[in-house]
Coordinates of C-alpha atoms in Angstrom, one line a residue:
X1 CA 13.4 9.6 -17.0
X2 CA 16.4 11.8 -16.7
X3 CA 14.6 14.5 -14.6
X4 CA 16.5 15.7 -11.6
X5 CA 15.4 15.9 -8.0
X6 CA 15.9 18.2 -5.1
X7 CA 17.4 16.9 -1.8
X8 CA 15.8 18.5 1.3
X9 CA 18.2 18.1 4.2
X10 CA 17.5 21.2 6.3
X11 CA 14.5 22.9 7.8
X12 CA 15.3 26.0 5.7
X13 CA 15.0 24.0 2.5
X14 CA 11.8 22.3 3.8
X15 CA 9.8 25.5 4.3
X16 CA 9.5 26.5 0.6
X17 CA 8.4 23.0 -0.2
X18 CA 5.6 23.2 2.4
X19 CA 4.5 26.6 1.0
X20 CA 4.2 25.1 -2.5
X21 CA 2.0 22.2 -1.3
X22 CA -0.6 24.2 0.5
X23 CA -2.8 24.8 -2.6
X24 CA -2.1 21.8 -4.8
X25 CA -4.9 20.4 -6.9
X26 CA -6.7 17.4 -5.5
X27 CA -8.5 15.9 -8.5
X28 CA -6.6 14.2 -9.8
X29 CA -4.2 13.9 -6.9
X30 CA -1.0 16.0 -7.0
X31 CA 1.1 14.2 -4.4
X32 CA 2.9 10.9 -4.8
X33 CA 5.2 9.6 -2.1
X34 CA 7.2 6.6 -0.8
X35 CA 9.6 5.8 2.0
X36 CA 13.0 4.1 1.8
X37 CA 14.7 2.9 5.0
X38 CA 16.2 0.0 6.8
X39 CA 13.7 -2.5 8.1
X40 CA 10.8 0.0 7.9
X41 CA 8.8 -0.2 11.1
X42 CA 9.1 0.5 14.8
X43 CA 12.4 -1.4 15.0
X44 CA 13.9 0.1 11.9
X45 CA 14.6 3.6 10.5
X46 CA 13.5 5.9 7.7
X47 CA 16.2 7.2 5.4
X48 CA 14.3 9.2 2.7
X49 CA 10.8 10.3 2.0
X50 CA 10.4 10.8 -1.7
X51 CA 7.7 13.2 -2.8
X52 CA 6.6 13.9 -6.4
X53 CA 4.3 16.8 -7.2
X54 CA 2.6 15.9 -10.5
X55 CA 1.4 19.4 -11.7
X56 CA 4.9 20.8 -11.5
X57 CA 6.8 17.6 -12.1
X58 CA 9.0 18.4 -9.2
X59 CA 10.6 15.5 -7.2
X60 CA 11.9 16.1 -3.7
X61 CA 13.9 13.7 -1.6
X62 CA 13.3 14.6 2.1
X63 CA 16.3 13.4 4.1
X64 CA 14.5 12.0 7.2
X65 CA 17.8 10.5 8.4
X66 CA 19.3 14.0 8.6
X67 CA 16.2 15.9 9.8
X68 CA 14.8 13.3 12.2
X69 CA 11.4 14.2 13.6
X70 CA 11.9 17.7 12.3
X71 CA 11.1 16.4 8.8
X72 CA 7.5 16.1 10.0
X73 CA 7.1 18.7 12.7
X74 CA 8.7 21.7 10.9
X75 CA 5.8 24.2 10.3
X76 CA 5.5 27.1 7.9
X77 CA 3.8 30.4 8.6
X78 CA 0.5 29.0 7.6
X79 CA 0.7 26.1 10.2
X80 CA 1.4 23.5 7.5
X81 CA 3.9 20.7 8.2
X82 CA 4.6 17.4 6.5
X83 CA 2.7 15.8 9.3
X84 CA -0.4 17.9 8.7
X85 CA -0.2 17.2 4.9
X86 CA 0.1 13.4 5.4
X87 CA -2.8 13.5 8.0
X88 CA -5.0 15.7 5.9
X89 CA -8.4 14.3 4.9
X90 CA -8.8 16.8 2.1
X91 CA -5.4 16.3 0.3
X92 CA -5.2 12.9 -1.4
X93 CA -1.8 11.2 -1.5
X94 CA -0.9 8.3 -3.8
X95 CA 1.5 5.5 -2.8
X96 CA 2.2 2.0 -3.7
X97 CA 1.4 -0.3 -0.8
X98 CA 0.8 2.0 2.2
X99 CA 1.3 -0.7 4.9
X100 CA 4.9 -0.5 5.9
X101 CA 5.2 3.2 5.2
X102 CA 2.2 3.8 7.4
X103 CA 3.6 1.6 10.1
X104 CA 7.0 3.4 10.1
X105 CA 5.3 6.9 10.1
X106 CA 3.0 6.0 12.9
X107 CA 5.4 4.1 15.2
X108 CA 8.5 6.3 14.7
X109 CA 7.0 9.8 14.1
X110 CA 3.3 9.6 15.4
X111 CA 2.0 10.4 11.9
X112 CA -1.4 8.8 11.1
X113 CA -1.9 9.0 7.3
X114 CA -5.3 9.8 5.8
X115 CA -6.8 10.1 2.3
X116 CA -4.5 7.6 0.8
X117 CA -4.8 6.1 -2.7
X118 CA -3.0 2.7 -2.7
X119 CA -2.0 1.7 -6.2
X120 CA -1.4 -1.9 -5.2
X121 CA -5.0 -2.2 -4.1
X122 CA -6.2 -0.3 -7.2
X123 CA -4.4 -2.7 -9.4
X124 CA -5.9 -5.7 -7.6
X125 CA -9.4 -4.3 -8.1
X126 CA -8.9 -3.7 -11.8
X127 CA -7.7 -7.2 -12.6
X128 CA -9.7 -9.7 -14.8
X129 CA -8.0 -12.8 -13.4
X130 CA -7.2 -14.2 -10.0
X131 CA -7.0 -11.7 -7.1
X132 CA -5.4 -14.1 -4.6
X133 CA -2.0 -12.4 -4.5
X134 CA -1.0 -8.7 -4.8
X135 CA 1.4 -7.5 -7.4
X136 CA 4.8 -5.8 -6.8
X137 CA 5.6 -2.4 -8.1
X138 CA 8.0 -4.0 -10.6
X139 CA 5.2 -6.2 -12.0
X140 CA 2.9 -3.2 -12.3
X141 CA 5.4 -1.1 -14.1
X142 CA 6.3 -3.9 -16.5
X143 CA 2.7 -4.9 -17.3
X144 CA 0.7 -1.6 -17.0
X145 CA 2.9 1.5 -17.2
X146 CA 2.5 3.4 -20.5
X147 CA 6.2 4.5 -20.4
X148 CA 8.4 3.4 -23.2
X149 CA 10.3 0.1 -23.3
X150 CA 13.6 2.0 -23.0
X151 CA 12.3 3.8 -19.8
X152 CA 11.3 0.4 -18.3
X153 CA 14.7 -0.9 -19.0
X154 CA 16.3 2.1 -17.4
X155 CA 14.1 1.6 -14.3
X156 CA 15.0 -2.1 -14.0
X157 CA 18.7 -1.1 -14.2
X158 CA 18.2 1.5 -11.5
X159 CA 16.5 -1.0 -9.3
X160 CA 19.3 -3.5 -9.8
X161 CA 22.0 -1.0 -8.9
X162 CA 20.0 0.0 -5.8
X163 CA 19.7 -3.7 -4.7
X164 CA 23.5 -4.2 -5.1
X165 CA 24.0 -1.2 -2.9
X166 CA 21.7 -2.3 0.0
X167 CA 21.0 -6.0 -0.3
X168 CA 23.6 -8.2 1.6
X169 CA 22.7 -11.2 -0.7
X170 CA 24.0 -9.1 -3.6
X171 CA 27.1 -7.7 -1.8
X172 CA 25.4 -4.6 -0.5
X173 CA 25.0 -3.1 2.9
X174 CA 21.7 -1.8 4.4
X175 CA 23.8 0.9 6.3
X176 CA 24.4 2.5 2.9
X177 CA 20.9 4.0 3.1
X178 CA 22.0 6.3 5.9
X179 CA 25.4 7.2 4.6
X180 CA 25.7 10.9 3.7
X181 CA 25.9 12.4 1.2
X182 CA 23.4 9.9 -0.3
X183 CA 24.8 7.5 -2.9
X184 CA 23.8 8.2 -6.5
X185 CA 22.2 4.8 -6.7
X186 CA 19.9 5.7 -3.8
X187 CA 19.0 9.1 -5.2
X188 CA 18.1 7.7 -8.6
X189 CA 16.1 4.9 -7.2
X190 CA 14.1 7.1 -4.9
X191 CA 13.4 9.6 -7.6
X192 CA 12.2 7.1 -10.2
X193 CA 10.0 5.2 -7.8
X194 CA 7.7 8.2 -7.3
X195 CA 8.0 9.7 -10.7
X196 CA 6.5 6.5 -12.2
X197 CA 3.4 6.5 -9.9
X198 CA 1.2 9.2 -11.7
X199 CA 1.1 7.2 -14.9
X200 CA 0.1 4.0 -13.1
X201 CA -2.6 6.0 -11.1
X202 CA -4.1 7.2 -14.4
X203 CA -4.2 3.7 -15.8
X204 CA -6.0 2.2 -12.8
X205 CA -8.2 5.2 -12.0
X206 CA -9.5 5.3 -15.5
X207 CA -10.7 1.7 -15.2
X208 CA -12.2 2.3 -11.8
X209 CA -14.1 5.4 -13.0
X210 CA -16.0 3.4 -15.7
X211 CA -19.8 3.0 -15.2
X212 CA -20.7 0.1 -13.0
X213 CA -17.4 0.1 -11.1
X214 CA -18.7 1.7 -7.8
X215 CA -18.4 -1.6 -6.0
X216 CA -14.7 -1.8 -6.8
X217 CA -14.0 1.8 -6.0
X218 CA -15.6 1.5 -2.6
X219 CA -13.8 -1.8 -2.0
X220 CA -10.5 -0.1 -2.8
X221 CA -11.2 2.7 -0.4
X222 CA -12.3 0.4 2.4
X223 CA -9.4 -2.0 1.9
X224 CA -6.9 0.9 2.0
X225 CA -8.4 2.1 5.3
X226 CA -8.2 -1.4 6.7
X227 CA -4.5 -1.6 5.7
X228 CA -3.8 1.6 7.5
X229 CA -5.6 0.5 10.6
X230 CA -3.8 -2.9 10.6
X231 CA -0.4 -1.2 10.1
X232 CA -0.9 0.9 13.2
X233 CA -1.8 -2.1 15.4
X234 CA 0.8 -3.3 18.0
X235 CA 1.3 -6.7 16.5
X236 CA 1.6 -5.7 12.9
X237 CA 4.3 -7.6 10.9
X238 CA 5.0 -6.0 7.5
X239 CA 7.2 -8.9 6.4
X240 CA 4.7 -11.7 7.0
X241 CA 3.9 -14.0 4.1
X242 CA 0.3 -13.0 4.6
X243 CA 1.2 -9.5 3.2
X244 CA 1.2 -11.1 -0.2
X245 CA -2.5 -12.2 0.0
X246 CA -5.2 -10.3 -1.9
X247 CA -8.8 -11.4 -2.1
X248 CA -10.1 -14.9 -2.7
X249 CA -13.1 -15.7 -4.9
X250 CA -15.4 -16.5 -2.0
X251 CA -14.8 -13.2 -0.3
X252 CA -15.4 -11.3 -3.5
X253 CA -18.7 -13.2 -4.2
X254 CA -19.9 -12.6 -0.6
X255 CA -19.1 -8.9 -0.7
X256 CA -20.7 -8.5 -4.2
X257 CA -23.9 -10.2 -3.0
X258 CA -24.1 -7.8 0.0
X259 CA -23.5 -4.9 -2.3
X260 CA -26.2 -5.9 -4.7
X261 CA -28.7 -6.4 -1.9
X262 CA -27.9 -3.0 -0.5
X263 CA -28.3 -1.4 -3.9
X264 CA -31.7 -3.1 -4.3
X265 CA -32.9 -1.8 -1.0
X266 CA -31.7 1.7 -1.7
X267 CA -33.3 1.6 -5.2
X268 CA -36.7 0.7 -3.6
X269 CA -36.4 3.3 -0.8
X270 CA -35.0 6.0 -3.0
X271 CA -33.7 7.8 0.1
X272 CA -30.0 7.7 -0.6
X273 CA -27.7 8.0 -3.6
X274 CA -23.9 7.6 -4.2
X275 CA -22.2 11.0 -4.7
X276 CA -19.1 11.7 -6.8
X277 CA -17.0 10.5 -3.9
X278 CA -18.8 7.2 -3.7
X279 CA -20.4 8.1 -0.4
X280 CA -24.0 7.4 0.5
X281 CA -25.9 10.7 0.9
X282 CA -29.6 11.6 1.1
X283 CA -31.2 11.8 -2.3
X284 CA -31.7 15.4 -3.4
X285 CA -35.5 15.1 -3.6
X286 CA -35.9 13.0 -0.4
X287 CA -35.4 14.1 3.2
X288 CA -36.8 13.4 6.6
X289 CA -39.6 15.9 6.1
X290 CA -40.7 14.0 3.0
X291 CA -40.9 10.9 5.1
X292 CA -43.1 12.6 7.7
X293 CA -45.4 14.0 5.0
X294 CA -45.8 10.6 3.5
X295 CA -46.8 9.2 6.9
X296 CA -49.4 12.0 7.4
X297 CA -51.0 11.1 4.1
X298 CA -51.8 7.6 5.3
X299 CA -52.3 8.0 9.0
X300 CA -55.6 9.3 10.4
X301 CA -54.7 10.9 13.8
X302 CA -58.4 11.4 14.8
X303 CA -59.4 7.7 14.4
X304 CA -56.0 6.4 15.2
X305 CA -56.1 4.4 12.0
X306 CA -54.7 4.4 8.5
X307 CA -56.8 7.0 6.5
X308 CA -56.4 5.9 2.9
X309 CA -57.1 2.2 3.3
X310 CA -59.5 0.8 0.7
X311 CA -61.5 -2.5 0.5
X312 CA -58.7 -4.1 -1.4
X313 CA -56.4 -3.5 1.6
X314 CA -58.5 -5.8 3.7
X315 CA -58.3 -9.6 4.1
X316 CA -61.1 -11.3 2.1
X317 CA -61.8 -8.3 -0.1
X318 CA -62.4 -10.4 -3.2
X319 CA -65.2 -12.4 -1.4
X320 CA -66.9 -9.2 -0.1
X321 CA -67.0 -7.6 -3.6
X322 CA -68.5 -10.7 -5.1
X323 CA -71.2 -10.8 -2.4
X324 CA -72.0 -7.1 -3.1
X325 CA -72.1 -7.7 -6.9
X326 CA -69.2 -5.3 -7.5
X327 CA -66.8 -5.7 -10.4
X328 CA -63.1 -6.0 -9.8

């Protein structure tokens, strides 16, 4: 993990980056990001937005402390800004735990993120054990990342040096986040945090794309949207103990029962199917005109009655057929 990163601390440097993002691949996602700052939220500040572009393996540290709102409002000749990218519904962005990042972006810069893939939620869905509590990024890297043991050790050392820089309990100062030029410990930590995300995404996404996992994929999508909505609410507290809660068994069982019932109804009706994006869409061979045609088959407009009824559709049909000497 000795790759370098580019610090973006001027609008002139930001424009070429925006140009390069316009046509990024979306499947799999190309963009992985994360925020570092002091007390992320409406009462805190954002220091750096780290952005990793997977296809090019380029990592960019956007100096939000230096650029201020310009980091998000600066627009290139195509009308693209960091704000429009983060708010785009067609460009997926991968992050680990969107909640505090979304809260800070929304409250401080009026950016409302869309099309987010939350790795913390994806990990929760792919577990085989208890889902009561969410995992930290450190736990996910240690348990699930395919990187080498040496790379994991390097990451832990980087994290330790970062904590010593900013954590008062370890002799650090939070103000170090906004000292310029950025400290090497901060640069390395921000860079590695996003560089490690693509491998984790591949691990969790591979599991979620297996046959029969649609329930979990939709649960991940809906939970991520709920997280974003919650993070934008006035009373959101990103440092509450409740933030560590995942899903309890009762909730999962209830949601699964509802899901299975819905699948059974759709299977009987045959009117809708799940598309490749796990969205319910009309079945290719069934539309509203089909429904009307089916109605016409059975309904007799002239007699104001159902046209294809038979003796067996009437109450007491067995007794009538016996009286008439007819066979069943």
